[in-house]
Amino acid sequence: MHLFELNQYPVPVGSMEGIGDAFEEGRPSFWKKTSKAVPGRPSPKRDLKSNSFKSSSTSTSFQDFQESVNDAWDLADDDICGSTGVTISSRVSQSAALSVINNHRNTAGVDDERPTQPPILSEQKKTEAIQRLALLQNTQAAPTSMAQHIPHHARQFPGRPQPLRGLPSSGSREGEESSKLERFQPLLESTLLNLEDLRQLSWSGIPVKVRAITWRLLSGYVPANLERRQQVLEQKRQDYWNLVKQYFDTDRDEAYEDTYRQIHIDIPRMSPLIALFQQQTVQEMFERILYIWAIRHPASGYVQGMNDLVTPFYIVFLQEAIPSDCDLDTFDVARLSKEQRDIIEADSFWCLSKFLDGIQDNYIFAQLGIQRKVNQLKELIQRIDTQLHRHLQQHGVDYLQFSFRWMNNLLTRELPLYCTIRLWDTYLAESDGFASFQLYVCAAFLMHWRQELLQERDFQGLMLMLQNLPTQRWTDSEISIVVAEAYRLKFTFADAPNHLQSGDR
């Protein structure tokens, strides 16, 4: 809804340095400054009376940026856009354009090996480019008459999860599911499950009928021993509801009031095109899951966008509880019994917790894990596709501008939800954890679009493409291609770690 999905993820419009310079020179900014702390994170001290951004000589550009967006999420939509939902504030456009201009100034002439330099655009042209980008991001909420003036391809928003109605199942696909199910069932029913065999079988996709129990096993939520499985499930579910009674249903600790407030603001905004997630019952379940997770993980706390990571688990466990012929998009969750709803909620919480254990550094202050992975992605692409890398650099596109969201939300905003679930089959099946494998998935995902990206000849075209990749009609087949290429990259480079050196510096 805001520029470059700013209402969801702190992705800078221009370079880090460009934003920092804009603040240092006292230029106008649309970031709202308050004394409120970011939920789950310490808030750096700053002078609220000053309109300029001040940074010490030792602070990094990312830290500067982190301070500048401290409480930007408190802005109402009308603070950014006009009452029609499509009129872009000139103040916003000017601030965003300045950062883009600075980015081009800072990068001009840095790489002497570039075959050509990008054309120098006027400030008016850059402002117009940013306005178009923001306009396209807000088209969803725009009146139909306004949307008619936007090209059809530009009205596609893979960055916003699409309705859950899937593609019609073909006979061959049903046969493949049946064949896979025959291999899964004996394994899942064995007295002592061989997890390695389950991982190998799950890596290429899990049948819907056994996906819920398989995800519980692969997450480490339930034991491999069949006899102990039900007992552990009942105990863990009871543990979750004890946490809810202790921390959520009572007077909440003042220290976590900002956390609850931010979650309460974010949940109604999530997945606006999926009717299921607009139900009050569902939103209340998500609030409890995210709040208890934040309480149990004070080093990171709640980070915006984390609600997207709950949705695949929630959908998988909901599918287990309802008839297979039900339309998930319109199913009324309140129709389920309280016991069924409690099971879905508790299992979603525990599997999310297990899933995020290996990537908690993605969500600590300054999100150091994501910074490192973005640098590693840059180094990897530079190594495997110099042409694409130089093309992005030549036109002033910073990897942080598009891959931050990929890393922060594990591609949930780039793919239809049913594709995300298929991708997470592979993530959960990764024997050494998916954290390292996700880097190669992001690289393969970027490489998938290399021809289209190379055809774009300016910053605006590249960012429009990268922010709204056309994945609406993707199926399991495209995901299988991406993960296969990711596996090839990992196999090629896992034992040659020098390509990731700069990311570790």
CSV table of C-alpha atoms in Angstrom, one decimal, residues 254-454:
chain,number,residue,atom,x,y,z
A,254,GLU,CA,3.2,-3.1,30.1
A,255,ALA,CA,6.6,-4.0,28.6
A,256,TYR,CA,4.8,-5.9,25.8
A,257,GLU,CA,2.0,-3.4,25.2
A,258,ASP,CA,3.6,-2.0,22.1
A,259,THR,CA,4.1,-5.5,20.8
A,260,TYR,CA,0.4,-6.3,21.2
A,261,ARG,CA,-0.6,-3.0,19.7
A,262,GLN,CA,1.6,-3.6,16.6
A,263,ILE,CA,0.2,-7.1,16.1
A,264,HIS,CA,-3.3,-5.8,16.5
A,265,ILE,CA,-2.6,-3.2,13.8
A,266,ASP,CA,-0.9,-5.6,11.4
A,267,ILE,CA,-3.3,-8.6,11.5
A,268,PRO,CA,-6.3,-6.9,9.8
A,269,ARG,CA,-4.0,-5.8,7.0
A,270,MET,CA,-2.7,-9.3,6.1
A,271,SER,CA,-3.6,-11.1,2.9
A,272,PRO,CA,-6.3,-8.6,1.9
A,273,LEU,CA,-7.3,-10.8,-1.2
A,274,ILE,CA,-7.9,-13.9,0.9
A,275,ALA,CA,-11.3,-13.8,2.5
A,276,LEU,CA,-10.4,-16.5,5.0
A,277,PHE,CA,-7.9,-14.2,6.8
A,278,GLN,CA,-10.4,-11.4,7.1
A,279,GLN,CA,-12.6,-13.4,9.5
A,280,GLN,CA,-12.5,-12.1,13.1
A,281,THR,CA,-12.1,-15.7,14.4
A,282,VAL,CA,-9.0,-16.2,12.3
A,283,GLN,CA,-7.5,-12.9,13.1
A,284,GLU,CA,-7.9,-13.5,16.9
A,285,MET,CA,-6.1,-16.8,16.5
A,286,PHE,CA,-3.2,-15.1,14.7
A,287,GLU,CA,-3.0,-12.4,17.4
A,288,ARG,CA,-2.6,-15.0,20.1
A,289,ILE,CA,0.0,-17.0,18.2
A,290,LEU,CA,2.2,-14.0,17.4
A,291,TYR,CA,1.9,-12.5,20.8
A,292,ILE,CA,2.9,-15.7,22.6
A,293,TRP,CA,5.7,-16.2,20.2
A,294,ALA,CA,7.0,-12.7,20.9
A,295,ILE,CA,6.8,-13.3,24.7
A,296,ARG,CA,8.8,-16.5,24.4
A,297,HIS,CA,11.5,-14.9,22.1
A,298,PRO,CA,12.4,-11.6,23.7
A,299,ALA,CA,15.7,-11.4,21.8
A,300,SER,CA,13.8,-10.7,18.6
A,301,GLY,CA,10.2,-10.2,19.6
A,302,TYR,CA,7.5,-9.6,16.9
A,303,VAL,CA,8.7,-8.3,13.6
A,304,GLN,CA,6.3,-7.1,10.9
A,305,GLY,CA,5.7,-9.6,8.2
A,306,MET,CA,6.0,-12.5,10.7
A,307,ASN,CA,2.3,-13.1,10.3
A,308,ASP,CA,2.9,-14.3,6.8
A,309,LEU,CA,5.0,-17.1,8.2
A,310,VAL,CA,2.1,-18.4,10.2
A,311,THR,CA,-0.3,-18.7,7.2
A,312,PRO,CA,1.2,-21.8,5.6
A,313,PHE,CA,1.0,-23.8,8.8
A,314,TYR,CA,-2.5,-22.5,9.5
A,315,ILE,CA,-3.7,-23.5,6.1
A,316,VAL,CA,-2.2,-27.0,6.3
A,317,PHE,CA,-3.7,-27.7,9.7
A,318,LEU,CA,-7.1,-26.2,8.7
A,319,GLN,CA,-7.1,-28.5,5.6
A,320,GLU,CA,-6.7,-31.4,7.9
A,321,ALA,CA,-9.8,-30.4,9.9
A,322,ILE,CA,-12.3,-29.7,7.1
A,323,PRO,CA,-13.7,-31.8,4.3
A,324,SER,CA,-11.5,-31.9,1.2
A,325,ASP,CA,-14.3,-30.5,-1.0
A,326,CYS,CA,-14.6,-27.3,1.0
A,327,ASP,CA,-13.6,-24.0,-0.4
A,328,LEU,CA,-10.8,-22.7,1.9
A,329,ASP,CA,-11.2,-19.2,0.8
A,330,THR,CA,-14.8,-18.9,2.0
A,331,PHE,CA,-14.9,-21.5,4.7
A,332,ASP,CA,-16.2,-20.1,8.0
A,333,VAL,CA,-13.7,-21.2,10.7
A,334,ALA,CA,-16.2,-20.4,13.4
A,335,ARG,CA,-18.2,-23.4,12.2
A,336,LEU,CA,-15.5,-25.7,13.6
A,337,SER,CA,-15.7,-26.9,17.1
A,338,LYS,CA,-13.7,-25.1,19.8
A,339,GLU,CA,-11.5,-28.2,20.2
A,340,GLN,CA,-10.7,-28.3,16.4
A,341,ARG,CA,-9.9,-24.5,16.4
A,342,ASP,CA,-7.7,-25.0,19.5
A,343,ILE,CA,-5.7,-27.8,17.8
A,344,ILE,CA,-5.1,-25.7,14.7
A,345,GLU,CA,-3.9,-22.7,16.7
A,346,ALA,CA,-1.7,-24.7,19.0
A,347,ASP,CA,-0.1,-26.7,16.3
A,348,SER,CA,0.5,-23.6,14.1
A,349,PHE,CA,2.2,-22.0,17.1
A,350,TRP,CA,4.6,-24.8,17.9
A,351,CYS,CA,5.5,-25.6,14.3
A,352,LEU,CA,6.2,-21.9,13.6
A,353,SER,CA,8.4,-21.8,16.7
A,354,LYS,CA,10.4,-24.9,15.5
A,355,PHE,CA,10.6,-23.5,12.0
A,356,LEU,CA,12.0,-20.2,13.1
A,357,ASP,CA,14.5,-21.6,15.5
A,358,GLY,CA,17.2,-21.7,12.9
A,359,ILE,CA,16.8,-18.2,11.6
A,360,GLN,CA,16.2,-16.1,14.7
A,361,ASP,CA,19.1,-13.8,13.7
A,362,ASN,CA,16.8,-12.7,10.9
A,363,TYR,CA,14.6,-10.9,13.4
A,364,ILE,CA,16.9,-9.5,16.1
A,365,PHE,CA,17.7,-5.8,16.2
A,366,ALA,CA,18.9,-4.6,12.8
A,367,GLN,CA,18.0,-8.0,11.4
A,368,LEU,CA,21.6,-9.0,11.0
A,369,GLY,CA,20.8,-12.4,9.6
A,370,ILE,CA,19.0,-10.8,6.6
A,371,GLN,CA,21.8,-8.3,6.0
A,372,ARG,CA,24.3,-11.2,5.8
A,373,LYS,CA,22.1,-13.2,3.5
A,374,VAL,CA,21.5,-10.3,1.2
A,375,ASN,CA,25.2,-9.8,0.8
A,376,GLN,CA,25.7,-13.5,0.2
A,377,LEU,CA,23.0,-13.4,-2.5
A,378,LYS,CA,24.8,-10.5,-4.2
A,379,GLU,CA,28.1,-12.4,-4.1
A,380,LEU,CA,26.5,-15.5,-5.4
A,381,ILE,CA,24.8,-13.9,-8.4
A,382,GLN,CA,28.0,-12.0,-9.2
A,383,ARG,CA,29.7,-15.3,-9.4
A,384,ILE,CA,27.2,-17.3,-11.4
A,385,ASP,CA,25.8,-14.6,-13.7
A,386,THR,CA,28.0,-11.6,-14.1
A,387,GLN,CA,25.8,-10.2,-16.9
A,388,LEU,CA,22.7,-10.0,-14.7
A,389,HIS,CA,24.6,-8.7,-11.7
A,390,ARG,CA,26.2,-5.9,-13.7
A,391,HIS,CA,22.8,-5.1,-15.3
A,392,LEU,CA,21.3,-4.5,-11.8
A,393,GLN,CA,24.3,-2.5,-10.6
A,394,GLN,CA,24.4,-0.4,-13.8
A,395,HIS,CA,20.8,0.7,-13.3
A,396,GLY,CA,21.2,1.5,-9.6
A,397,VAL,CA,19.2,-1.5,-8.2
A,398,ASP,CA,20.5,-2.5,-4.8
A,399,TYR,CA,19.9,-6.2,-3.8
A,400,LEU,CA,18.5,-5.0,-0.5
A,401,GLN,CA,15.6,-3.2,-2.3
A,402,PHE,CA,14.1,-6.5,-3.5
A,403,SER,CA,15.7,-9.4,-1.6
A,404,PHE,CA,15.0,-8.1,1.9
A,405,ARG,CA,11.4,-9.1,1.5
A,406,TRP,CA,12.4,-12.4,0.0
A,407,MET,CA,14.6,-13.2,3.0
A,408,ASN,CA,12.3,-11.6,5.7
A,409,ASN,CA,9.2,-13.5,4.5
A,410,LEU,CA,10.7,-16.6,2.9
A,411,LEU,CA,9.1,-15.7,-0.5
A,412,THR,CA,5.6,-15.9,0.9
A,413,ARG,CA,4.8,-12.5,-0.7
A,414,GLU,CA,6.2,-13.5,-4.1
A,415,LEU,CA,4.3,-16.7,-4.6
A,416,PRO,CA,0.7,-17.9,-4.5
A,417,LEU,CA,0.0,-19.5,-1.1
A,418,TYR,CA,-0.4,-23.0,-2.5
A,419,CYS,CA,3.1,-22.6,-4.1
A,420,THR,CA,4.5,-21.4,-0.8
A,421,ILE,CA,3.2,-24.6,0.9
A,422,ARG,CA,4.8,-26.7,-1.8
A,423,LEU,CA,8.1,-24.8,-1.3
A,424,TRP,CA,7.9,-25.3,2.4
A,425,ASP,CA,7.6,-29.1,1.9
A,426,THR,CA,11.2,-28.8,0.6
A,427,TYR,CA,12.3,-26.3,3.3
A,428,LEU,CA,11.1,-28.6,6.1
A,429,ALA,CA,12.7,-31.7,4.4
A,430,GLU,CA,16.2,-30.1,4.3
A,431,SER,CA,18.2,-32.3,6.6
A,432,ASP,CA,20.6,-29.5,7.8
A,433,GLY,CA,17.9,-26.9,8.1
A,434,PHE,CA,16.5,-24.7,5.4
A,435,ALA,CA,18.3,-21.5,6.4
A,436,SER,CA,21.3,-22.1,4.1
A,437,PHE,CA,19.2,-23.6,1.4
A,438,GLN,CA,17.0,-20.6,1.2
A,439,LEU,CA,19.9,-18.5,-0.1
A,440,TYR,CA,20.1,-20.8,-3.1
A,441,VAL,CA,16.4,-20.8,-3.6
A,442,CYS,CA,16.4,-17.0,-3.8
A,443,ALA,CA,19.3,-17.1,-6.3
A,444,ALA,CA,17.4,-19.6,-8.4
A,445,PHE,CA,14.3,-17.6,-8.2
A,446,LEU,CA,16.1,-14.4,-9.4
A,447,MET,CA,17.8,-16.4,-12.2
A,448,HIS,CA,14.4,-17.7,-13.3
A,449,TRP,CA,13.6,-14.1,-14.4
A,450,ARG,CA,17.0,-13.2,-15.9
A,451,GLN,CA,15.8,-12.7,-19.5
A,452,GLU,CA,12.9,-10.5,-18.5
A,453,LEU,CA,15.2,-8.5,-16.2
A,454,LEU,CA,17.8,-8.0,-18.9
